[in-house]
Tab-separated table of C-alpha atoms and ligand atoms in Angstrom:
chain	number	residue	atom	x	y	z
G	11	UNK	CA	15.429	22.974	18.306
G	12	UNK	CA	15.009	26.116	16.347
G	13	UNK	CA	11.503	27.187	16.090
G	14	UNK	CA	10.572	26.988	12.533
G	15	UNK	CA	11.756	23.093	12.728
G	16	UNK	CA	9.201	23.166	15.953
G	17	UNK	CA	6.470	25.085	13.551
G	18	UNK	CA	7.233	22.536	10.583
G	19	UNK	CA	6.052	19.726	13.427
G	20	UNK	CA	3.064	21.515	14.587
G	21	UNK	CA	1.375	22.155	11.400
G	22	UNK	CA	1.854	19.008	9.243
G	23	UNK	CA	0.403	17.507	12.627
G	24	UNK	CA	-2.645	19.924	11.669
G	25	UNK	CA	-2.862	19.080	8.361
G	26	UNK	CA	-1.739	22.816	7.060
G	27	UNK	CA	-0.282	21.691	3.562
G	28	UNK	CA	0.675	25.143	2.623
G	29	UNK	CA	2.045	26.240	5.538
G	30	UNK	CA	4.122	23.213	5.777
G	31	UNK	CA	5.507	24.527	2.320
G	32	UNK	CA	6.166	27.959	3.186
G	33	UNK	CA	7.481	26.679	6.464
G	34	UNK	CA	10.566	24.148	5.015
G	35	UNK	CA	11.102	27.325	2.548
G	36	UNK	CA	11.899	29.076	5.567
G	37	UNK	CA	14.293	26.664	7.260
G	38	UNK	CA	15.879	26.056	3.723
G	39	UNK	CA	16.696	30.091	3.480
G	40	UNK	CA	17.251	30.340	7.451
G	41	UNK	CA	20.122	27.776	6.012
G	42	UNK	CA	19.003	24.746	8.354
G	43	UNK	CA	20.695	21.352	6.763
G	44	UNK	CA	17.811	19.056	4.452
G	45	UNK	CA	18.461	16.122	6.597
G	46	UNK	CA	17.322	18.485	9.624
G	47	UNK	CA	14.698	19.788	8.159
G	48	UNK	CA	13.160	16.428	7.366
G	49	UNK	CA	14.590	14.296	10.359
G	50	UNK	CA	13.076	16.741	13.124
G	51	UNK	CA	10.542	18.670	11.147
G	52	UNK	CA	8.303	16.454	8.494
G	53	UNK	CA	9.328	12.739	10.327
G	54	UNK	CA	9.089	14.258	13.260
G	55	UNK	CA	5.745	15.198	13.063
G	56	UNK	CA	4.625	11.726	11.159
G	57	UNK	CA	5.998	10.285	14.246
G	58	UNK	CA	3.884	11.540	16.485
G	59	UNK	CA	1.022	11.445	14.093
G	60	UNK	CA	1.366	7.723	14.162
G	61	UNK	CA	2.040	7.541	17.857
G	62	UNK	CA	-1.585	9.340	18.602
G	63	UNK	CA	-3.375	6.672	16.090
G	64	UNK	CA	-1.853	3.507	17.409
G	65	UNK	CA	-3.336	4.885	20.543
G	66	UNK	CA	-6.792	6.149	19.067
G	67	UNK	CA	-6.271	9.687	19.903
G	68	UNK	CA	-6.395	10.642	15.981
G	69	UNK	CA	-8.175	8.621	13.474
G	70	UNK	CA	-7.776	8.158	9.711
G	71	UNK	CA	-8.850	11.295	8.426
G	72	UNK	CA	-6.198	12.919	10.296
G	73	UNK	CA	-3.431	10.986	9.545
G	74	UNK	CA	-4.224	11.433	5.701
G	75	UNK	CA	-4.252	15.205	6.136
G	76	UNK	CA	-1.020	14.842	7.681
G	77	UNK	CA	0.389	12.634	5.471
G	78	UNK	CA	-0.675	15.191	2.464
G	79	UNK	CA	1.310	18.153	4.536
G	80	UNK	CA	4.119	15.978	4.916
G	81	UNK	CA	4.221	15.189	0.832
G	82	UNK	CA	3.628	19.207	0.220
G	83	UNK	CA	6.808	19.696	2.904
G	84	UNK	CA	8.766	17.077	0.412
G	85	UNK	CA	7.898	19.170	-2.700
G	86	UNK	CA	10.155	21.572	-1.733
G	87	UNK	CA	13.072	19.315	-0.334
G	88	UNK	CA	13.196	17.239	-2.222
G	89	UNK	CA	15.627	19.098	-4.305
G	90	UNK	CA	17.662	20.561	-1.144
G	91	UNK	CA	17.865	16.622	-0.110
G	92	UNK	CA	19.137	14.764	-3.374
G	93	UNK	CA	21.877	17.969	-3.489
G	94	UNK	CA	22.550	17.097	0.119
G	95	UNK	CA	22.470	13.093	-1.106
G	96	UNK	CA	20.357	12.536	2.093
G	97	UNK	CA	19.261	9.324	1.075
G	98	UNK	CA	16.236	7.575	1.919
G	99	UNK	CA	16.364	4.786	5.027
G	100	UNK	CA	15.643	1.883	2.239
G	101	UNK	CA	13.085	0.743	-0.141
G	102	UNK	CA	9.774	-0.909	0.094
G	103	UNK	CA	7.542	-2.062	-2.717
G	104	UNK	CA	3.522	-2.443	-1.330
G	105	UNK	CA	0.272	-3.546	-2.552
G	106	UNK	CA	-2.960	-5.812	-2.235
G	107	UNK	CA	-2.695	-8.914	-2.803
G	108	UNK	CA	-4.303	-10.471	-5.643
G	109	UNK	CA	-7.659	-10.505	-5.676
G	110	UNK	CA	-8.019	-8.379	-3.377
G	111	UNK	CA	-9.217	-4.227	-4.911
G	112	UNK	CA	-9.607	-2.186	-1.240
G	113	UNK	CA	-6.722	0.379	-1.044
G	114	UNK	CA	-7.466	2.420	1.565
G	115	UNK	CA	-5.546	0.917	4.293
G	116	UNK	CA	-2.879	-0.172	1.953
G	117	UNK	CA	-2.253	3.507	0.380
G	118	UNK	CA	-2.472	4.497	4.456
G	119	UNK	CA	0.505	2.206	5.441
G	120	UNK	CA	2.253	3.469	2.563
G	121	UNK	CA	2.247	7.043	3.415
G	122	UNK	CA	3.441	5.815	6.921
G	123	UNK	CA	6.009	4.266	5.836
G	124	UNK	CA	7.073	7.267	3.466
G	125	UNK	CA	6.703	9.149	6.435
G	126	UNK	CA	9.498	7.354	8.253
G	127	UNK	CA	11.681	7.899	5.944
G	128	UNK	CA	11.248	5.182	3.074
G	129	UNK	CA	11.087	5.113	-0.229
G	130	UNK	CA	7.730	3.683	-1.395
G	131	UNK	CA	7.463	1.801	-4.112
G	132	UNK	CA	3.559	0.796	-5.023
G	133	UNK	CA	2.702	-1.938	-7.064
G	134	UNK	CA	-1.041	-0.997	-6.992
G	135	UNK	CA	-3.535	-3.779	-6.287
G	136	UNK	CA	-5.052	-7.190	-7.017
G	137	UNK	CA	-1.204	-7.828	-7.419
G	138	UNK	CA	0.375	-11.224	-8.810
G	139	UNK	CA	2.447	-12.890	-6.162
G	140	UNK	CA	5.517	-12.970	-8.809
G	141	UNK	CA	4.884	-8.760	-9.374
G	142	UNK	CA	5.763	-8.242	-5.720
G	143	UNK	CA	9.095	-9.952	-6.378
G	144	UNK	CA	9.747	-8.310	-9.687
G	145	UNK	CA	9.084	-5.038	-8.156
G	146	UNK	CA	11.365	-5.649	-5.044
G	147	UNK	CA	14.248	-6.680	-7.721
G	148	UNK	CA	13.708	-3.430	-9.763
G	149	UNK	CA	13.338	-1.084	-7.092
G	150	UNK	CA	16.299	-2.714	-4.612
G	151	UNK	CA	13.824	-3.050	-1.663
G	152	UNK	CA	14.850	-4.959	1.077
G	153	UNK	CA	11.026	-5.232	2.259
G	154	UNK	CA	7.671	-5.940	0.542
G	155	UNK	CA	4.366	-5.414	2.567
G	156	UNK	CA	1.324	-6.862	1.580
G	157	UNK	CA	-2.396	-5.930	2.367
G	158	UNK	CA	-5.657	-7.974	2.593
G	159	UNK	CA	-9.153	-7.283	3.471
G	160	UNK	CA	-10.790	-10.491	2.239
G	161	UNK	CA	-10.736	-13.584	4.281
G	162	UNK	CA	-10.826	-15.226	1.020
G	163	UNK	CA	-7.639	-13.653	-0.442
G	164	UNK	CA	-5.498	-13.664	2.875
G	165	UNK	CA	-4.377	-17.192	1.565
G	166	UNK	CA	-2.544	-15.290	-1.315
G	167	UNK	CA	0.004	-14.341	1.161
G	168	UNK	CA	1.314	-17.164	1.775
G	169	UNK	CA	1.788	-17.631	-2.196
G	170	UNK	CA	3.628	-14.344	-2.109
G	171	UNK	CA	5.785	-16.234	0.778
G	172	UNK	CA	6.635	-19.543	-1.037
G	173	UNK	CA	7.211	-17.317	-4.516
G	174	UNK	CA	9.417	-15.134	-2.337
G	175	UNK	CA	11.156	-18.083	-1.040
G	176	UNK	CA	11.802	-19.965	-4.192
G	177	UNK	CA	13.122	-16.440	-5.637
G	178	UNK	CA	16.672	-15.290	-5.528
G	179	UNK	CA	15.737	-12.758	-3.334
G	180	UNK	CA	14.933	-15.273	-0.128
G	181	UNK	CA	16.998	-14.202	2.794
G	182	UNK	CA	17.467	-10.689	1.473
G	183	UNK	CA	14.124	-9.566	1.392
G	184	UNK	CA	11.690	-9.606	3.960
G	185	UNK	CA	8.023	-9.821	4.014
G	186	UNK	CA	5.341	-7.941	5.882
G	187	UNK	CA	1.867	-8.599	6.125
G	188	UNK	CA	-1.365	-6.809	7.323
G	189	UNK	CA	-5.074	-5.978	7.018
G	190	UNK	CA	-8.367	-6.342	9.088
G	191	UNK	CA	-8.389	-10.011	8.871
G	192	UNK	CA	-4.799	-10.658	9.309
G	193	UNK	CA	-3.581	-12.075	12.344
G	194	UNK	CA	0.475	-12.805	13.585
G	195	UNK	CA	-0.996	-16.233	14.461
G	196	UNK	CA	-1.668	-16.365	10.438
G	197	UNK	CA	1.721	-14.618	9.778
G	198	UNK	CA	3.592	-17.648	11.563
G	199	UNK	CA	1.377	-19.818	9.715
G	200	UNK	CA	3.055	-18.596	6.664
G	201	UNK	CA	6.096	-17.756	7.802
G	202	UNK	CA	6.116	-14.403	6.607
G	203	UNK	CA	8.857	-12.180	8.757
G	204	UNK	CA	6.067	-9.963	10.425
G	205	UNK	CA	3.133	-8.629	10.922
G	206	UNK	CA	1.622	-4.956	11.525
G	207	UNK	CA	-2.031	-4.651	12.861
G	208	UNK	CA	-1.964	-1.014	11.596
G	209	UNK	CA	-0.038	1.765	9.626
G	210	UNK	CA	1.741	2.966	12.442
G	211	UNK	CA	2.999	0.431	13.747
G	212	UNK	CA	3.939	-1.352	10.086
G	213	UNK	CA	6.017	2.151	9.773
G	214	UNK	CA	7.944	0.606	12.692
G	215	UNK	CA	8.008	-2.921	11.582
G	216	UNK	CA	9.426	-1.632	8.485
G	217	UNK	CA	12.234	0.092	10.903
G	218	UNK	CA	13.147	-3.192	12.294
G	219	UNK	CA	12.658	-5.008	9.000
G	220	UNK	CA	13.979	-3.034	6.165
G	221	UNK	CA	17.841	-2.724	7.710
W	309	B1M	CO1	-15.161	-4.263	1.005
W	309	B1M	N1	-15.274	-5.626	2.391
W	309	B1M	N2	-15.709	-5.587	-0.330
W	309	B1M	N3	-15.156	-2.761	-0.223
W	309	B1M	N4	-15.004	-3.145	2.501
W	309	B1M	C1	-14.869	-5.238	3.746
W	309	B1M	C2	-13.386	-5.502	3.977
W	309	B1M	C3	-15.817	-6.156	4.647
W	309	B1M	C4	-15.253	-6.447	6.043
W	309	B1M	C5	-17.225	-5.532	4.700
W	309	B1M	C6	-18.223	-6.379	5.468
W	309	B1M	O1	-18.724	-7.316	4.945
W	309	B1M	N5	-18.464	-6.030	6.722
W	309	B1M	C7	-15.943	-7.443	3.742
W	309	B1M	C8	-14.879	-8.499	3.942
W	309	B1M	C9	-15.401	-9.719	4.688
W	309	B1M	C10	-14.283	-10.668	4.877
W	309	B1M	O2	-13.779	-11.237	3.956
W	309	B1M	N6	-13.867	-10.813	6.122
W	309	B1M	C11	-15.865	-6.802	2.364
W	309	B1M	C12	-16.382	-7.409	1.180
W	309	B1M	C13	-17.099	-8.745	1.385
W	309	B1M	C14	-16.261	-6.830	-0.100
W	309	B1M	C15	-16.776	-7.391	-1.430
W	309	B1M	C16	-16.566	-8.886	-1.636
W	309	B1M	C17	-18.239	-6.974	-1.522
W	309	B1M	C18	-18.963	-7.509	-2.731
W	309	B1M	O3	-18.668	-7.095	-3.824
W	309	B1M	N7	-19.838	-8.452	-2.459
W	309	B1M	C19	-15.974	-6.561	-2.459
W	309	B1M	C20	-14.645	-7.240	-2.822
W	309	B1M	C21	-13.938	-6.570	-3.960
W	309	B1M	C22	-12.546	-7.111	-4.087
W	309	B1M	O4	-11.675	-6.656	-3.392
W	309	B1M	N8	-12.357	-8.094	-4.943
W	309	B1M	C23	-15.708	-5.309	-1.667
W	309	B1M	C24	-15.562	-4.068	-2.264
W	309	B1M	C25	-15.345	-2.886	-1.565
W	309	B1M	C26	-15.351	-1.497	-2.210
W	309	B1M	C27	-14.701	-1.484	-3.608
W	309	B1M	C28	-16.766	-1.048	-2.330
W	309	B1M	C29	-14.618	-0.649	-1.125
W	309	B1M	C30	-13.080	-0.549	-1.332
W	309	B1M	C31	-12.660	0.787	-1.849
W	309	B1M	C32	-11.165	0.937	-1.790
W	309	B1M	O5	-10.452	0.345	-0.979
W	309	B1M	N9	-10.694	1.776	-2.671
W	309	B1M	C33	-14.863	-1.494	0.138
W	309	B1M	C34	-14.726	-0.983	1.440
W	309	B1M	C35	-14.453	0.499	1.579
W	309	B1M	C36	-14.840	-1.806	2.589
W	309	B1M	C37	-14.872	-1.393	4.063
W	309	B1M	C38	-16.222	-0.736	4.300
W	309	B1M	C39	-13.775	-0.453	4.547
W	309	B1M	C40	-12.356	-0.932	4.288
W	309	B1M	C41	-11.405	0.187	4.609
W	309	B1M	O6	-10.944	0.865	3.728
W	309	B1M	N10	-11.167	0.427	5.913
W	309	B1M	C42	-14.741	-2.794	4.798
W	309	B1M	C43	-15.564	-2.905	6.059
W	309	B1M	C44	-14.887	-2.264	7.227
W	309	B1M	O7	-13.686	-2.411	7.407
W	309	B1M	N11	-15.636	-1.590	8.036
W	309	B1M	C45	-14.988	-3.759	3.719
W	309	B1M	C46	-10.322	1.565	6.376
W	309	B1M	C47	-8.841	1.178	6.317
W	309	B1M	C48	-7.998	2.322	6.826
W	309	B1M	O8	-8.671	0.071	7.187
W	309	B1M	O9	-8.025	-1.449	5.292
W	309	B1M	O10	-8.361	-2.371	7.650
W	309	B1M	P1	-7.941	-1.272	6.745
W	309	B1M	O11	-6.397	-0.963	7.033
W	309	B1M	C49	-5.883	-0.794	8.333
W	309	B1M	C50	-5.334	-2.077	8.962
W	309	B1M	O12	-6.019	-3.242	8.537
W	309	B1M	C51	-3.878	-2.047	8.622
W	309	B1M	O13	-3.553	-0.659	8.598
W	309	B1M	C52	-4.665	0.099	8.131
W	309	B1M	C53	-4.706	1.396	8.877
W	309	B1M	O14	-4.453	1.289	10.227
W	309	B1M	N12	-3.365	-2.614	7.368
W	309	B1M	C54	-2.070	-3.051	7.296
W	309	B1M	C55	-3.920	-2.719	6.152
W	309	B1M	N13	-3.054	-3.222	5.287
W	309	B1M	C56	-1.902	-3.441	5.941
W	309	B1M	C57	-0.658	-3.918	5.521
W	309	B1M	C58	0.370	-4.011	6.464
W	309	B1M	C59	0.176	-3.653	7.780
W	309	B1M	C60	-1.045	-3.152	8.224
W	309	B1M	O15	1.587	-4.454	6.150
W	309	B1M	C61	1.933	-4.616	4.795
Protein backbone atom coordinates (compact mmCIF):
# COMPACT_ATOMS: atom_id res chain seq x y z
CA UNK A 1 0.00 0.00 0.00
CA UNK A 2 1.57 3.29 -0.77
CA UNK A 3 2.60 5.12 2.25
CA UNK A 4 0.56 8.18 2.42
CA UNK A 5 -2.67 5.69 2.26
CA UNK A 6 -0.62 3.91 5.35
CA UNK A 7 -0.12 7.66 6.97
CA UNK A 8 -3.94 8.54 6.22
CA UNK A 9 -4.61 5.19 8.61
CA UNK A 10 -2.24 6.08 11.27
CA UNK A 11 -3.32 9.49 12.03
CA UNK A 12 -7.16 9.50 11.86
CA UNK A 13 -6.42 6.46 14.32
CA UNK A 14 -4.69 9.39 16.43
CA UNK A 15 -7.20 11.70 16.12
CA UNK A 16 -4.90 14.28 13.90
CA UNK A 17 -7.88 16.09 12.03
CA UNK A 18 -5.61 18.29 10.11
CA UNK A 19 -3.21 16.07 9.18
CA UNK A 20 -5.76 13.71 7.97
CA UNK A 21 -6.69 16.74 5.61
CA UNK A 22 -3.42 17.57 4.36
CA UNK A 23 -2.78 13.87 4.12
CA UNK A 24 -5.94 12.81 1.48
CA UNK A 25 -4.70 16.24 -0.30
CA UNK A 26 -1.65 14.44 -0.83
CA UNK A 27 -2.92 11.12 -2.16
CA UNK A 28 -5.50 13.18 -4.28
CA UNK A 29 -2.35 15.16 -6.06
CA UNK A 30 -0.01 11.91 -5.79
CA UNK A 31 -3.17 10.89 -8.22
CA UNK A 32 -4.30 7.82 -5.94
CA UNK A 33 -8.14 6.87 -7.08
CA UNK A 34 -11.08 8.47 -4.30
CA UNK A 35 -12.39 5.06 -3.76
CA UNK A 36 -8.67 4.16 -2.59
CA UNK A 37 -8.17 6.81 -0.73
CA UNK A 38 -11.27 6.23 1.35
CA UNK A 39 -11.52 2.30 1.14
CA UNK A 40 -7.84 1.77 2.59
CA UNK A 41 -7.11 5.11 4.11
CA UNK A 42 -10.23 6.83 6.19
CA UNK A 43 -12.39 3.16 6.49
CA UNK A 44 -9.49 1.63 6.99
CA UNK A 45 -8.54 3.30 9.89
CA UNK A 46 -12.38 3.43 11.37
CA UNK A 47 -12.00 -0.21 11.07
CA UNK A 48 -9.55 -0.74 13.25
CA UNK A 49 -10.70 2.03 15.48
CA UNK A 50 -13.79 -0.01 16.05
CA UNK A 51 -11.96 -3.29 16.24
CA UNK A 52 -9.76 -1.87 19.41
CA UNK A 53 -13.21 -0.63 21.20
CA UNK A 54 -15.24 -3.76 20.79
CA UNK A 55 -12.24 -5.14 22.54
CA UNK A 56 -11.72 -2.25 25.20
CA UNK A 57 -8.36 -1.30 24.05
CA UNK A 58 -9.72 2.39 23.10
CA UNK A 59 -12.63 3.94 24.73
CA UNK A 60 -15.12 6.62 23.65
CA UNK A 61 -13.13 9.57 23.65
CA UNK A 62 -10.97 8.06 21.16
CA UNK A 63 -13.22 6.84 18.83
CA UNK A 64 -14.90 10.41 18.65
CA UNK A 65 -11.52 11.97 17.88
CA UNK A 66 -11.24 9.54 15.24
CA UNK A 67 -14.41 9.78 13.95
CA UNK A 68 -13.85 13.82 13.71
CA UNK A 69 -10.42 13.03 11.57
CA UNK A 70 -12.25 10.76 9.50
CA UNK A 71 -15.16 13.63 8.72
CA UNK A 72 -12.11 16.33 8.20
CA UNK A 73 -10.49 13.43 5.64
CA UNK A 74 -14.20 13.52 3.87
CA UNK A 75 -14.10 17.35 3.54
CA UNK A 76 -11.76 17.09 1.04
CA UNK A 77 -13.10 13.92 -0.90
CA UNK A 78 -15.88 14.36 -0.93
CA UNK A 79 -15.68 16.23 -4.12
CA UNK A 80 -12.90 13.79 -5.71
CA UNK A 81 -15.62 10.91 -4.75
CA UNK A 82 -19.06 12.21 -6.22
CA UNK A 83 -16.69 13.08 -9.60
CA UNK A 84 -15.48 9.52 -9.26
CA UNK A 85 -19.48 8.51 -8.50
CA UNK A 86 -18.00 6.30 -5.68
CA UNK A 87 -21.14 5.84 -4.10
CA UNK A 88 -21.88 5.21 -0.64
CA UNK A 89 -22.50 1.26 0.57
CA UNK A 90 -26.38 2.27 1.34
CA UNK A 91 -28.43 4.40 3.52
CA UNK A 92 -29.40 4.40 7.10
CA UNK A 93 -31.72 6.78 8.89
CA UNK A 94 -30.94 6.70 13.09
CA UNK A 95 -32.26 8.14 16.17
CA UNK A 96 -33.70 7.74 19.83
CA UNK A 97 -36.61 6.55 20.19
CA UNK A 98 -39.33 8.55 21.48
CA UNK A 99 -39.10 9.60 24.66
CA UNK A 100 -36.04 8.92 24.99
CA UNK A 101 -33.34 12.62 24.81
CA UNK A 102 -29.59 10.81 25.49
CA UNK A 103 -27.59 11.05 22.19
CA UNK A 104 -24.40 10.21 22.97
CA UNK A 105 -24.30 6.65 22.09
CA UNK A 106 -26.71 7.17 19.32
CA UNK A 107 -24.58 10.10 17.52
CA UNK A 108 -21.49 7.38 18.37
CA UNK A 109 -23.10 4.51 16.30
CA UNK A 110 -23.78 6.93 13.72
CA UNK A 111 -20.34 8.05 13.07
CA UNK A 112 -19.53 4.23 12.98
CA UNK A 113 -21.63 3.54 10.68
CA UNK A 114 -20.53 6.63 8.45
CA UNK A 115 -17.30 5.30 8.99
CA UNK A 116 -18.02 2.07 7.16
CA UNK A 117 -19.02 3.53 4.47
CA UNK A 118 -22.82 4.61 4.90
CA UNK A 119 -24.68 7.29 4.37
CA UNK A 120 -26.23 8.55 7.64
CA UNK A 121 -29.27 9.87 7.75
CA UNK A 122 -30.28 11.31 11.49
CA UNK A 123 -33.61 11.84 12.52
CA UNK A 124 -32.48 13.41 15.86
CA UNK A 125 -34.19 12.21 19.03
CA UNK A 126 -37.30 11.54 21.12
CA UNK A 127 -38.37 10.36 17.53
CA UNK A 128 -42.09 9.28 16.54
CA UNK A 129 -42.19 5.67 15.54
CA UNK A 130 -43.97 6.82 12.08
CA UNK A 131 -40.73 9.59 11.56
CA UNK A 132 -38.36 6.63 11.39
CA UNK A 133 -40.42 5.28 8.50
CA UNK A 134 -40.93 8.57 6.78
CA UNK A 135 -37.31 9.19 6.97
CA UNK A 136 -36.30 5.67 5.61
CA UNK A 137 -38.86 6.42 2.55
CA UNK A 138 -37.24 9.87 1.86
CA UNK A 139 -33.79 9.01 2.23
CA UNK A 140 -34.03 5.28 0.34
CA UNK A 141 -32.48 3.49 3.39
CA UNK A 142 -32.64 0.00 3.46
CA UNK A 143 -31.90 0.09 7.40
CA UNK A 144 -33.16 2.15 10.38
CA UNK A 145 -31.33 1.80 13.82
CA UNK A 146 -32.83 2.81 16.84
CA UNK A 147 -31.31 3.79 20.31
CA UNK A 148 -32.61 3.58 23.93
CA UNK A 149 -31.27 4.30 27.27
CA UNK A 150 -34.47 4.18 29.32
CA UNK A 151 -35.93 0.96 30.43
CA UNK A 152 -39.08 2.79 30.21
CA UNK A 153 -38.84 3.78 26.50
CA UNK A 154 -37.20 0.44 25.19
CA UNK A 155 -40.94 -0.63 24.68
CA UNK A 156 -41.10 2.09 21.87
CA UNK A 157 -39.16 -0.22 19.77
CA UNK A 158 -41.28 -2.54 19.32
CA UNK A 159 -43.89 0.28 18.13
CA UNK A 160 -41.26 1.30 15.63
CA UNK A 161 -41.42 -2.64 14.65
CA UNK A 162 -45.24 -3.11 14.24
CA UNK A 163 -45.35 0.64 12.42
CA UNK A 164 -42.52 -0.69 10.28
CA UNK A 165 -44.40 -3.76 9.61
CA UNK A 166 -47.76 -2.37 8.77
CA UNK A 167 -45.73 0.17 6.37
CA UNK A 168 -45.01 -0.43 2.76
CA UNK A 169 -41.62 -0.64 3.52
CA UNK A 170 -41.88 -4.25 5.56
CA UNK A 171 -39.55 -6.70 3.98
CA UNK A 172 -37.40 -4.01 2.42
CA UNK A 173 -36.24 -2.35 5.31
CA UNK A 174 -34.65 -3.69 8.17
CA UNK A 175 -34.50 -2.71 11.71
CA UNK A 176 -31.69 -2.45 14.21
CA UNK A 177 -31.81 -1.90 17.71
CA UNK A 178 -29.40 -0.97 20.60
CA UNK A 179 -28.57 0.84 23.86
CA UNK A 180 -27.46 0.00 27.51
CA UNK A 181 -30.62 -1.67 28.35
CA UNK A 182 -31.22 -3.46 25.19
CA UNK A 183 -30.83 -6.99 25.02
CA UNK A 184 -31.08 -9.61 21.62
CA UNK A 185 -33.33 -11.59 24.01
CA UNK A 186 -35.60 -8.21 23.82
CA UNK A 187 -34.79 -7.84 20.05
CA UNK A 188 -36.48 -11.38 19.38
CA UNK A 189 -39.12 -10.30 21.59
CA UNK A 190 -39.92 -7.74 19.06
CA UNK A 191 -38.85 -9.17 16.22
CA UNK A 192 -36.72 -6.53 15.16
CA UNK A 193 -33.92 -7.98 12.49
CA UNK A 194 -30.93 -7.35 14.97
CA UNK A 195 -29.30 -6.18 17.54
CA UNK A 196 -25.79 -4.35 18.24
CA UNK A 197 -24.50 -4.15 21.91
CA UNK A 198 -22.18 -1.31 20.72
CA UNK A 199 -21.12 1.08 17.81
CA UNK A 200 -18.72 -1.13 16.45
CA UNK A 201 -20.21 -3.85 16.13
CA UNK A 202 -23.78 -2.09 14.88
CA UNK A 203 -21.22 -0.71 12.01
CA UNK A 204 -21.05 -4.44 11.18
CA UNK A 205 -24.60 -5.34 11.71
CA UNK A 206 -25.35 -2.63 9.40
CA UNK A 207 -22.82 -4.57 6.85
CA UNK A 208 -24.86 -7.63 7.06
CA UNK A 209 -28.14 -5.74 7.25
CA UNK A 210 -28.17 -2.86 4.92
CA UNK A 211 -27.38 -5.14 1.52
CO1 LIG B 1 -29.62 9.66 31.72
N1 LIG B 1 -29.98 7.89 32.45
N2 LIG B 1 -31.41 10.24 32.27
N3 LIG B 1 -29.05 11.41 31.10
N4 LIG B 1 -27.88 8.97 31.63
C1 LIG B 1 -28.94 6.87 32.26
C2 LIG B 1 -29.16 6.09 30.97
C3 LIG B 1 -29.13 5.97 33.57
C4 LIG B 1 -28.65 4.52 33.41
C5 LIG B 1 -28.47 6.68 34.77
C6 LIG B 1 -28.67 5.94 36.08
O1 LIG B 1 -29.69 6.04 36.67
N5 LIG B 1 -27.67 5.18 36.50
C7 LIG B 1 -30.69 6.09 33.80
C8 LIG B 1 -31.54 5.07 33.09
C9 LIG B 1 -32.10 4.01 34.03
C10 LIG B 1 -32.88 3.04 33.23
O2 LIG B 1 -33.90 3.34 32.69
N6 LIG B 1 -32.35 1.83 33.14
C11 LIG B 1 -30.92 7.50 33.28
C12 LIG B 1 -32.03 8.31 33.66
C13 LIG B 1 -32.97 7.69 34.70
C14 LIG B 1 -32.27 9.60 33.14
C15 LIG B 1 -33.42 10.55 33.47
C16 LIG B 1 -34.80 9.90 33.58
C17 LIG B 1 -33.01 11.28 34.74
C18 LIG B 1 -34.06 12.21 35.29
O3 LIG B 1 -34.34 13.21 34.68
N7 LIG B 1 -34.62 11.79 36.40
C19 LIG B 1 -33.37 11.55 32.29
C20 LIG B 1 -34.24 11.09 31.12
C21 LIG B 1 -34.37 12.13 30.05
C22 LIG B 1 -35.00 11.53 28.83
O4 LIG B 1 -34.32 10.93 28.04
N8 LIG B 1 -36.31 11.67 28.70
C23 LIG B 1 -31.91 11.46 31.92
C24 LIG B 1 -31.22 12.52 31.36
C25 LIG B 1 -29.87 12.49 31.02
C26 LIG B 1 -29.07 13.71 30.56
C27 LIG B 1 -29.89 14.64 29.64
C28 LIG B 1 -28.65 14.47 31.77
C29 LIG B 1 -27.83 13.03 29.90
C30 LIG B 1 -27.99 12.78 28.37
C31 LIG B 1 -27.20 13.74 27.55
C32 LIG B 1 -27.17 13.31 26.11
O5 LIG B 1 -27.27 12.13 25.75
N9 LIG B 1 -26.99 14.29 25.27
C33 LIG B 1 -27.82 11.66 30.60
C34 LIG B 1 -26.69 10.83 30.63
C35 LIG B 1 -25.40 11.38 30.05
C36 LIG B 1 -26.73 9.52 31.18
C37 LIG B 1 -25.57 8.55 31.43
C38 LIG B 1 -24.79 9.11 32.60
C39 LIG B 1 -24.62 8.30 30.27
C40 LIG B 1 -25.28 7.83 28.98
C41 LIG B 1 -24.25 7.84 27.88
O6 LIG B 1 -24.21 8.75 27.10
N10 LIG B 1 -23.35 6.83 27.88
C42 LIG B 1 -26.35 7.21 31.79
C43 LIG B 1 -25.68 6.39 32.87
C44 LIG B 1 -24.56 5.56 32.32
O7 LIG B 1 -24.68 4.97 31.26
N11 LIG B 1 -23.49 5.48 33.05
C45 LIG B 1 -27.72 7.67 32.02
C46 LIG B 1 -22.22 6.77 26.91
C47 LIG B 1 -22.70 6.17 25.59
C48 LIG B 1 -21.54 6.08 24.63
O8 LIG B 1 -23.15 4.86 25.87
O9 LIG B 1 -25.51 5.42 25.21
O10 LIG B 1 -24.95 3.16 26.26
P1 LIG B 1 -24.57 4.31 25.40
O11 LIG B 1 -24.28 3.76 23.93
C49 LIG B 1 -23.47 2.64 23.68
C50 LIG B 1 -24.24 1.31 23.60
O12 LIG B 1 -25.38 1.28 24.43
C51 LIG B 1 -24.52 1.15 22.14
O13 LIG B 1 -23.41 1.77 21.50
C52 LIG B 1 -22.94 2.87 22.27
C53 LIG B 1 -21.45 2.94 22.16
O14 LIG B 1 -20.82 1.72 22.24
N12 LIG B 1 -25.72 1.72 21.52
C54 LIG B 1 -26.23 1.16 20.38
C55 LIG B 1 -26.43 2.82 21.81
N13 LIG B 1 -27.40 3.00 20.92
C56 LIG B 1 -27.32 2.01 20.02
C57 LIG B 1 -28.05 1.72 18.86
C58 LIG B 1 -27.69 0.60 18.11
C59 LIG B 1 -26.65 -0.22 18.50
C60 LIG B 1 -25.89 0.05 19.63
O15 LIG B 1 -28.33 0.25 17.00
C61 LIG B 1 -29.24 1.16 16.42
Amino acid sequence: MSTVLEQIKEQLMKGKANDVKVLVQQALDEGIGAGEILNKGLLGGMGIIGERFKKNEVYVPEVLIAARAMKAGMEVLKPALAAAKVEPRGVVVIGTVKGDLHDIGKNLVGMMIEGAGFKVVDAGINVEPAKFIEAARASNASLIGVSALLTTTMTSMKEVMDVLKASDLAGKVKLMIGGAPVTQAFCDEIGADGYAPDAASAADLAKVLAR
